[in-house]
């Protein structure tokens, strides 16, 4: 897992997210964007627009999965999960002062004052870090629920949105912009009280804390077999064994009866889309037999770390 995280940190096409269903933060950097290590030698990245700190991500439980999207597309993710009984309860649903940000990614930001936004999340705390007159403005909001009006004021206060779980965090300099680090808050989704999207096959008893979204194998110039093979290895190691076996049988061209579950139906759609994509690549002559072996049914994981 440490090796996977190191390689992902070196890839500017990887998108990271930290938080729960309906709120959190994402981190992504441009290929030429300057990046440094977080203070204290912690793993991660610091850019002018935000920061990612992976203080304990390698201790979380990895779950790899693919999700069917519209048409012939699919998404892929590596969710790093925490057992439900190890998660804290939701915070009080009011703005509260938390003190200086002693674990800020940049050592120069540690004098900033953190304010909890009181969002109903167990996987992360969403906080705003401010300085100067903005501290007084947020102190005036303490004791009241955070609302859309406060959220919209944060960029004008020079706030940095901080999503935190233990020693892992994403920081987003506001105002955010796409593509790049983003602050996320969808009140309608939050009110559903879910731990994750219904399409994510997260095992019972676990909650995803961090998502790693690797480079997609479908590119404007065709299929990237290297990217595809990397994620298929992750899927073999950290995916649901029953779903991986179902996908392998479909990829192998077997006639199978797909179980009547959301997860199985989604995997079947992904497998069929990938079969068609690979067939098109063969017809175009962009796959030779040796390369094709790397995208055949998943190889069972080895027992070595």
CSV table of C-alpha atoms in Angstrom, one decimal:
chain,number,residue,atom,x,y,z
A,1,UNK,CA,0.0,0.0,0.0
A,2,UNK,CA,2.8,2.4,0.8
A,3,UNK,CA,4.3,1.8,-2.7
A,4,UNK,CA,0.9,2.4,-4.3
A,5,UNK,CA,0.5,5.7,-2.4
A,6,UNK,CA,4.0,6.8,-3.4
A,7,UNK,CA,3.3,6.2,-7.1
A,8,UNK,CA,0.0,7.9,-6.9
A,9,UNK,CA,1.5,11.0,-5.3
A,10,UNK,CA,3.9,11.2,-8.2
A,11,UNK,CA,1.1,11.1,-10.8
A,12,UNK,CA,-0.6,14.5,-11.4
A,13,UNK,CA,-3.5,12.8,-13.1
A,14,UNK,CA,-4.6,11.1,-9.8
A,15,UNK,CA,-7.5,12.8,-8.0
A,16,UNK,CA,-7.8,12.3,-4.2
A,17,UNK,CA,-10.8,12.9,-2.1
A,18,UNK,CA,-11.4,12.9,1.7
A,19,UNK,CA,-14.7,13.1,3.4
A,20,UNK,CA,-18.2,11.5,3.5
A,21,UNK,CA,-21.3,11.3,1.3
A,22,UNK,CA,-22.3,14.8,0.5
A,23,UNK,CA,-19.3,16.8,1.8
A,24,UNK,CA,-15.5,16.8,1.8
A,25,UNK,CA,-12.6,17.9,-0.3
A,26,UNK,CA,-10.8,16.8,-3.4
A,27,UNK,CA,-7.1,17.4,-4.3
A,28,UNK,CA,-5.6,17.4,-7.8
A,29,UNK,CA,-2.6,19.3,-9.3
A,30,UNK,CA,-1.7,20.3,-12.8
A,31,UNK,CA,1.3,18.5,-14.4
A,32,UNK,CA,3.5,21.6,-14.2
A,33,UNK,CA,2.2,22.9,-10.9
A,34,UNK,CA,4.9,23.4,-8.2
A,35,UNK,CA,4.6,20.9,-5.4
A,36,UNK,CA,6.5,20.4,-2.1
A,37,UNK,CA,6.3,18.0,0.8
A,38,UNK,CA,4.1,18.8,3.8
A,39,UNK,CA,5.9,20.2,6.9
A,40,UNK,CA,7.4,17.6,9.2
A,41,UNK,CA,8.4,15.2,6.4
A,42,UNK,CA,4.9,13.8,6.2
A,43,UNK,CA,3.8,12.0,3.0
A,44,UNK,CA,1.8,14.2,0.7
A,45,UNK,CA,1.8,17.3,-1.6
A,46,UNK,CA,1.6,21.0,-1.0
A,47,UNK,CA,0.7,23.3,-3.9
A,48,UNK,CA,-0.2,27.0,-4.1
A,49,UNK,CA,-3.9,26.0,-4.3
A,50,UNK,CA,-4.1,23.3,-1.6
A,51,UNK,CA,-2.5,20.4,0.1
A,52,UNK,CA,-2.8,16.7,0.7
A,53,UNK,CA,-1.3,15.0,3.8
A,54,UNK,CA,-1.3,11.2,4.1
A,55,UNK,CA,-0.4,10.8,7.8
A,56,UNK,CA,-2.0,7.4,8.3
A,57,UNK,CA,-3.6,6.5,5.0
A,58,UNK,CA,-1.4,3.3,4.8
A,59,UNK,CA,-3.2,1.9,7.9
A,60,UNK,CA,-6.6,2.1,6.3
A,61,UNK,CA,-8.4,-0.9,4.7
A,62,UNK,CA,-8.2,-0.7,0.9
A,63,UNK,CA,-11.2,-1.6,-1.3
A,64,UNK,CA,-10.9,-1.3,-5.1
A,65,UNK,CA,-14.0,-1.1,-7.3
A,66,UNK,CA,-15.3,0.0,-10.7
A,67,UNK,CA,-18.6,1.7,-11.3
A,68,UNK,CA,-20.7,1.7,-14.5
A,69,UNK,CA,-21.5,5.2,-15.8
A,70,UNK,CA,-23.6,6.3,-18.7
A,71,UNK,CA,-23.0,4.7,-22.1
A,72,UNK,CA,-19.7,2.8,-22.4
A,73,UNK,CA,-17.9,4.6,-19.7
A,74,UNK,CA,-17.0,3.5,-16.2
A,75,UNK,CA,-15.1,4.9,-13.2
A,76,UNK,CA,-12.5,3.3,-11.0
A,77,UNK,CA,-11.5,4.0,-7.4
A,78,UNK,CA,-9.5,2.7,-4.5
A,79,UNK,CA,-11.3,3.5,-1.3
A,80,UNK,CA,-9.3,3.6,1.9
A,81,UNK,CA,-11.7,2.6,4.7
A,82,UNK,CA,-12.0,2.7,8.5
A,83,UNK,CA,-14.1,0.2,10.5
A,84,UNK,CA,-17.3,1.8,11.6
A,85,UNK,CA,-16.7,1.2,15.3
A,86,UNK,CA,-13.4,3.2,15.0
A,87,UNK,CA,-15.2,6.3,13.6
A,88,UNK,CA,-16.1,9.2,15.9
A,89,UNK,CA,-19.7,10.3,16.2
A,90,UNK,CA,-20.9,13.3,14.2
A,91,UNK,CA,-19.9,16.6,15.7
A,92,UNK,CA,-22.4,19.0,17.2
A,93,UNK,CA,-24.3,20.7,14.3
A,94,UNK,CA,-23.0,24.2,15.1
A,95,UNK,CA,-20.0,26.3,14.2
A,96,UNK,CA,-17.3,26.0,16.9
A,97,UNK,CA,-13.8,27.3,17.5
A,98,UNK,CA,-11.1,24.6,17.6
A,99,UNK,CA,-7.9,26.6,18.1
A,100,UNK,CA,-4.7,27.0,16.1
A,101,UNK,CA,-4.1,24.6,13.2
A,102,UNK,CA,-1.0,22.9,14.7
A,103,UNK,CA,-1.0,20.2,12.0
A,104,UNK,CA,-1.3,22.5,9.0
A,105,UNK,CA,0.4,21.2,5.8
A,106,UNK,CA,2.6,24.3,5.7
A,107,UNK,CA,4.4,25.2,8.9
A,108,UNK,CA,3.7,28.8,8.2
A,109,UNK,CA,0.0,28.2,8.4
A,110,UNK,CA,0.0,26.8,11.9
A,111,UNK,CA,-1.0,30.2,13.4
A,112,UNK,CA,-4.3,30.1,11.5
A,113,UNK,CA,-7.4,29.4,13.7
A,114,UNK,CA,-9.6,26.5,12.9
A,115,UNK,CA,-13.4,26.6,13.1
A,116,UNK,CA,-15.5,23.4,12.9
A,117,UNK,CA,-18.5,23.7,10.5
A,118,UNK,CA,-20.5,21.1,12.3
A,119,UNK,CA,-21.5,19.1,9.3
A,120,UNK,CA,-23.0,15.6,10.0
A,121,UNK,CA,-20.1,13.5,8.9
A,122,UNK,CA,-18.4,10.7,10.7
A,123,UNK,CA,-15.5,10.1,8.2
A,124,UNK,CA,-14.1,13.6,8.4
A,125,UNK,CA,-14.3,17.0,10.0
A,126,UNK,CA,-14.8,20.0,7.7
A,127,UNK,CA,-13.1,23.1,9.1
A,128,UNK,CA,-12.3,26.6,8.0
A,129,UNK,CA,-8.9,28.1,8.8
A,130,UNK,CA,-8.8,31.9,9.0
A,131,UNK,CA,-6.6,34.7,10.2
A,132,UNK,CA,-7.0,38.3,11.3
A,133,UNK,CA,-10.4,40.0,11.2
A,134,UNK,CA,-11.9,36.7,9.8
A,135,UNK,CA,-11.4,35.1,13.1
A,136,UNK,CA,-13.7,37.6,14.7
A,137,UNK,CA,-16.3,37.0,12.0
A,138,UNK,CA,-16.3,33.3,12.5
A,139,UNK,CA,-16.4,33.7,16.3
A,140,UNK,CA,-19.6,35.6,15.8
A,141,UNK,CA,-21.0,32.6,14.0
A,142,UNK,CA,-20.2,30.1,16.7
A,143,UNK,CA,-23.1,28.3,18.4
A,144,UNK,CA,-25.2,28.5,15.2
A,145,UNK,CA,-25.5,25.9,12.4
A,146,UNK,CA,-23.4,26.5,9.3
A,147,UNK,CA,-25.6,27.3,6.4
A,148,UNK,CA,-25.3,28.2,2.7
A,149,UNK,CA,-24.8,31.9,3.5
A,150,UNK,CA,-21.8,31.1,5.7
A,151,UNK,CA,-20.3,28.7,3.1
A,152,UNK,CA,-20.6,31.5,0.5
A,153,UNK,CA,-18.8,34.0,2.8
A,154,UNK,CA,-15.7,31.8,3.4
A,155,UNK,CA,-13.8,32.8,0.2
A,156,UNK,CA,-14.3,36.5,1.0
A,157,UNK,CA,-12.9,35.8,4.5
A,158,UNK,CA,-9.7,34.4,3.0
A,159,UNK,CA,-10.5,31.0,4.5
A,160,UNK,CA,-8.9,27.7,3.7
A,161,UNK,CA,-11.2,24.7,3.8
A,162,UNK,CA,-9.7,21.8,5.7
A,163,UNK,CA,-11.1,18.2,5.6
A,164,UNK,CA,-9.5,16.1,8.3
A,165,UNK,CA,-9.6,12.5,9.4
A,166,UNK,CA,-7.0,11.7,12.1
A,167,UNK,CA,-3.6,12.6,10.6
A,168,UNK,CA,-4.9,12.7,7.0
A,169,UNK,CA,-6.1,15.9,5.5
A,170,UNK,CA,-6.9,17.9,2.4
A,171,UNK,CA,-6.6,21.7,2.4
A,172,UNK,CA,-8.3,23.8,-0.3
A,173,UNK,CA,-7.5,27.5,-0.7
A,174,UNK,CA,-10.7,29.3,-1.4
A,175,UNK,CA,-12.1,30.3,-3.8
A,176,UNK,CA,-11.5,26.9,-5.5
A,177,UNK,CA,-11.6,26.2,-9.2
A,178,UNK,CA,-11.9,23.2,-11.4
A,179,UNK,CA,-9.6,21.4,-12.2
A,180,UNK,CA,-7.8,21.5,-8.9
A,181,UNK,CA,-8.5,21.2,-5.2
A,182,UNK,CA,-12.2,21.6,-4.5
A,183,UNK,CA,-14.4,22.1,-1.4
A,184,UNK,CA,-17.6,20.1,-1.6
A,185,UNK,CA,-20.9,20.5,0.3
A,186,UNK,CA,-24.2,19.1,-1.0
A,187,UNK,CA,-26.8,19.6,1.6
A,188,UNK,CA,-29.4,17.3,0.0
A,189,UNK,CA,-26.9,14.4,0.0
A,190,UNK,CA,-25.8,15.1,3.5
A,191,UNK,CA,-29.4,14.9,4.8
A,192,UNK,CA,-29.6,11.3,3.5
A,193,UNK,CA,-27.2,10.2,6.2
A,194,UNK,CA,-25.3,7.7,4.0
A,195,UNK,CA,-21.7,6.7,4.5
A,196,UNK,CA,-21.1,6.3,0.7
A,197,UNK,CA,-22.8,6.1,-2.6
A,198,UNK,CA,-25.1,3.2,-3.2
A,199,UNK,CA,-23.1,2.2,-6.2
A,200,UNK,CA,-19.9,1.7,-4.2
A,201,UNK,CA,-19.5,-2.0,-3.1
A,202,UNK,CA,-18.0,-1.1,0.3
A,203,UNK,CA,-18.1,-4.2,2.6
A,204,UNK,CA,-20.4,-4.0,5.6
A,205,UNK,CA,-18.7,-2.6,8.7
A,206,UNK,CA,-16.4,-0.3,6.8
A,207,UNK,CA,-16.7,3.4,5.8
A,208,UNK,CA,-14.6,5.0,3.0
A,209,UNK,CA,-12.5,7.9,4.3
A,210,UNK,CA,-10.1,8.6,1.4
A,211,UNK,CA,-10.7,7.8,-2.3
A,212,UNK,CA,-7.9,7.6,-4.8
A,213,UNK,CA,-9.1,8.0,-8.4
A,214,UNK,CA,-6.3,6.9,-10.7
A,215,UNK,CA,-5.8,7.9,-14.3
A,216,UNK,CA,-8.5,6.4,-16.5
A,217,UNK,CA,-7.5,3.9,-19.2
A,218,UNK,CA,-9.7,5.5,-21.8
A,219,UNK,CA,-7.9,8.5,-23.3
A,220,UNK,CA,-8.5,10.8,-26.2
A,221,UNK,CA,-6.0,8.8,-28.2
A,222,UNK,CA,-7.4,5.4,-27.3
A,223,UNK,CA,-7.0,2.8,-24.6
A,224,UNK,CA,-4.0,3.0,-22.3
A,225,UNK,CA,-3.2,-0.6,-21.5
A,226,UNK,CA,-0.7,0.3,-18.8
A,227,UNK,CA,-3.2,2.2,-16.8
A,228,UNK,CA,-5.8,-0.6,-17.3
A,229,UNK,CA,-3.4,-3.3,-16.1
A,230,UNK,CA,-2.4,-1.3,-13.0
A,231,UNK,CA,-6.0,-0.9,-11.8
A,232,UNK,CA,-6.8,-4.6,-12.7
A,233,UNK,CA,-4.0,-5.6,-10.3
A,234,UNK,CA,-5.5,-3.4,-7.6
A,235,UNK,CA,-8.9,-4.9,-8.3
A,236,UNK,CA,-7.5,-8.5,-8.0
A,237,UNK,CA,-5.8,-7.6,-4.7
A,238,UNK,CA,-8.4,-5.4,-3.0
A,239,UNK,CA,-11.7,-5.9,-4.8
A,240,UNK,CA,-14.7,-8.0,-3.8
A,241,UNK,CA,-13.6,-11.6,-4.7
A,242,UNK,CA,-17.1,-12.6,-5.9
A,243,UNK,CA,-17.4,-9.5,-8.1
A,244,UNK,CA,-13.9,-9.9,-9.5
A,245,UNK,CA,-14.7,-13.5,-10.3
A,246,UNK,CA,-17.9,-12.5,-12.1
A,247,UNK,CA,-16.1,-9.9,-14.1
A,248,UNK,CA,-13.3,-12.4,-15.1
A,249,UNK,CA,-15.9,-14.9,-16.4
A,250,UNK,CA,-17.6,-12.2,-18.5
A,251,UNK,CA,-14.3,-11.0,-19.9
A,252,UNK,CA,-13.4,-14.6,-20.8
A,253,UNK,CA,-16.6,-14.8,-22.8
A,254,UNK,CA,-18.4,-17.2,-20.6
A,255,UNK,CA,-22.2,-17.3,-20.5
A,256,UNK,CA,-23.0,-16.3,-17.0
A,257,UNK,CA,-26.2,-15.6,-14.9
A,258,UNK,CA,-25.6,-12.2,-13.3
A,259,UNK,CA,-26.9,-12.1,-9.7
A,260,UNK,CA,-29.8,-9.6,-9.2
A,261,UNK,CA,-27.9,-7.1,-7.1
A,262,UNK,CA,-26.9,-3.6,-7.9
A,263,UNK,CA,-23.2,-4.4,-7.5
A,264,UNK,CA,-23.3,-7.4,-9.8
A,265,UNK,CA,-25.3,-5.6,-12.5
A,266,UNK,CA,-22.8,-2.7,-12.4
A,267,UNK,CA,-19.8,-5.1,-12.7
A,268,UNK,CA,-21.4,-6.8,-15.6
A,269,UNK,CA,-21.9,-3.5,-17.4
A,270,UNK,CA,-18.3,-2.5,-16.8
A,271,UNK,CA,-17.0,-5.9,-17.9
A,272,UNK,CA,-19.0,-5.8,-21.2
A,273,UNK,CA,-17.9,-2.2,-21.8
A,274,UNK,CA,-14.3,-3.2,-21.3
A,275,UNK,CA,-14.7,-6.3,-23.6
A,276,UNK,CA,-16.0,-4.0,-26.4
A,277,UNK,CA,-13.2,-1.5,-25.8
A,278,UNK,CA,-10.5,-4.1,-26.0
A,279,UNK,CA,-12.1,-5.6,-29.1
A,280,UNK,CA,-12.1,-2.2,-30.8
A,281,UNK,CA,-8.4,-1.8,-29.9
A,282,UNK,CA,-7.6,-5.2,-31.4
A,283,UNK,CA,-9.5,-4.4,-34.6
A,284,UNK,CA,-7.5,-1.1,-34.8
A,285,UNK,CA,-4.3,-3.1,-34.4
A,286,UNK,CA,-3.3,-1.3,-31.2
A,287,UNK,CA,-3.1,-4.5,-29.1
A,288,UNK,CA,-0.7,-7.3,-29.8
A,289,UNK,CA,-1.0,-10.7,-28.2
A,290,UNK,CA,1.6,-10.1,-25.5
A,291,UNK,CA,0.0,-6.8,-24.5
A,292,UNK,CA,-3.4,-8.4,-24.5
A,293,UNK,CA,-2.3,-10.8,-21.8
A,294,UNK,CA,-2.0,-7.9,-19.3
A,295,UNK,CA,-5.7,-7.1,-19.6
A,296,UNK,CA,-7.0,-10.6,-19.5
A,297,UNK,CA,-9.0,-11.9,-16.4
A,298,UNK,CA,-7.5,-10.8,-13.2
A,299,UNK,CA,-4.5,-12.7,-11.8
A,300,UNK,CA,-5.1,-13.7,-8.1
A,301,UNK,CA,-3.0,-11.6,-5.7
A,302,UNK,CA,0.2,-12.9,-4.4
A,303,UNK,CA,0.7,-13.5,-0.7
A,304,UNK,CA,3.7,-11.1,-0.6
A,305,UNK,CA,3.3,-7.5,0.5
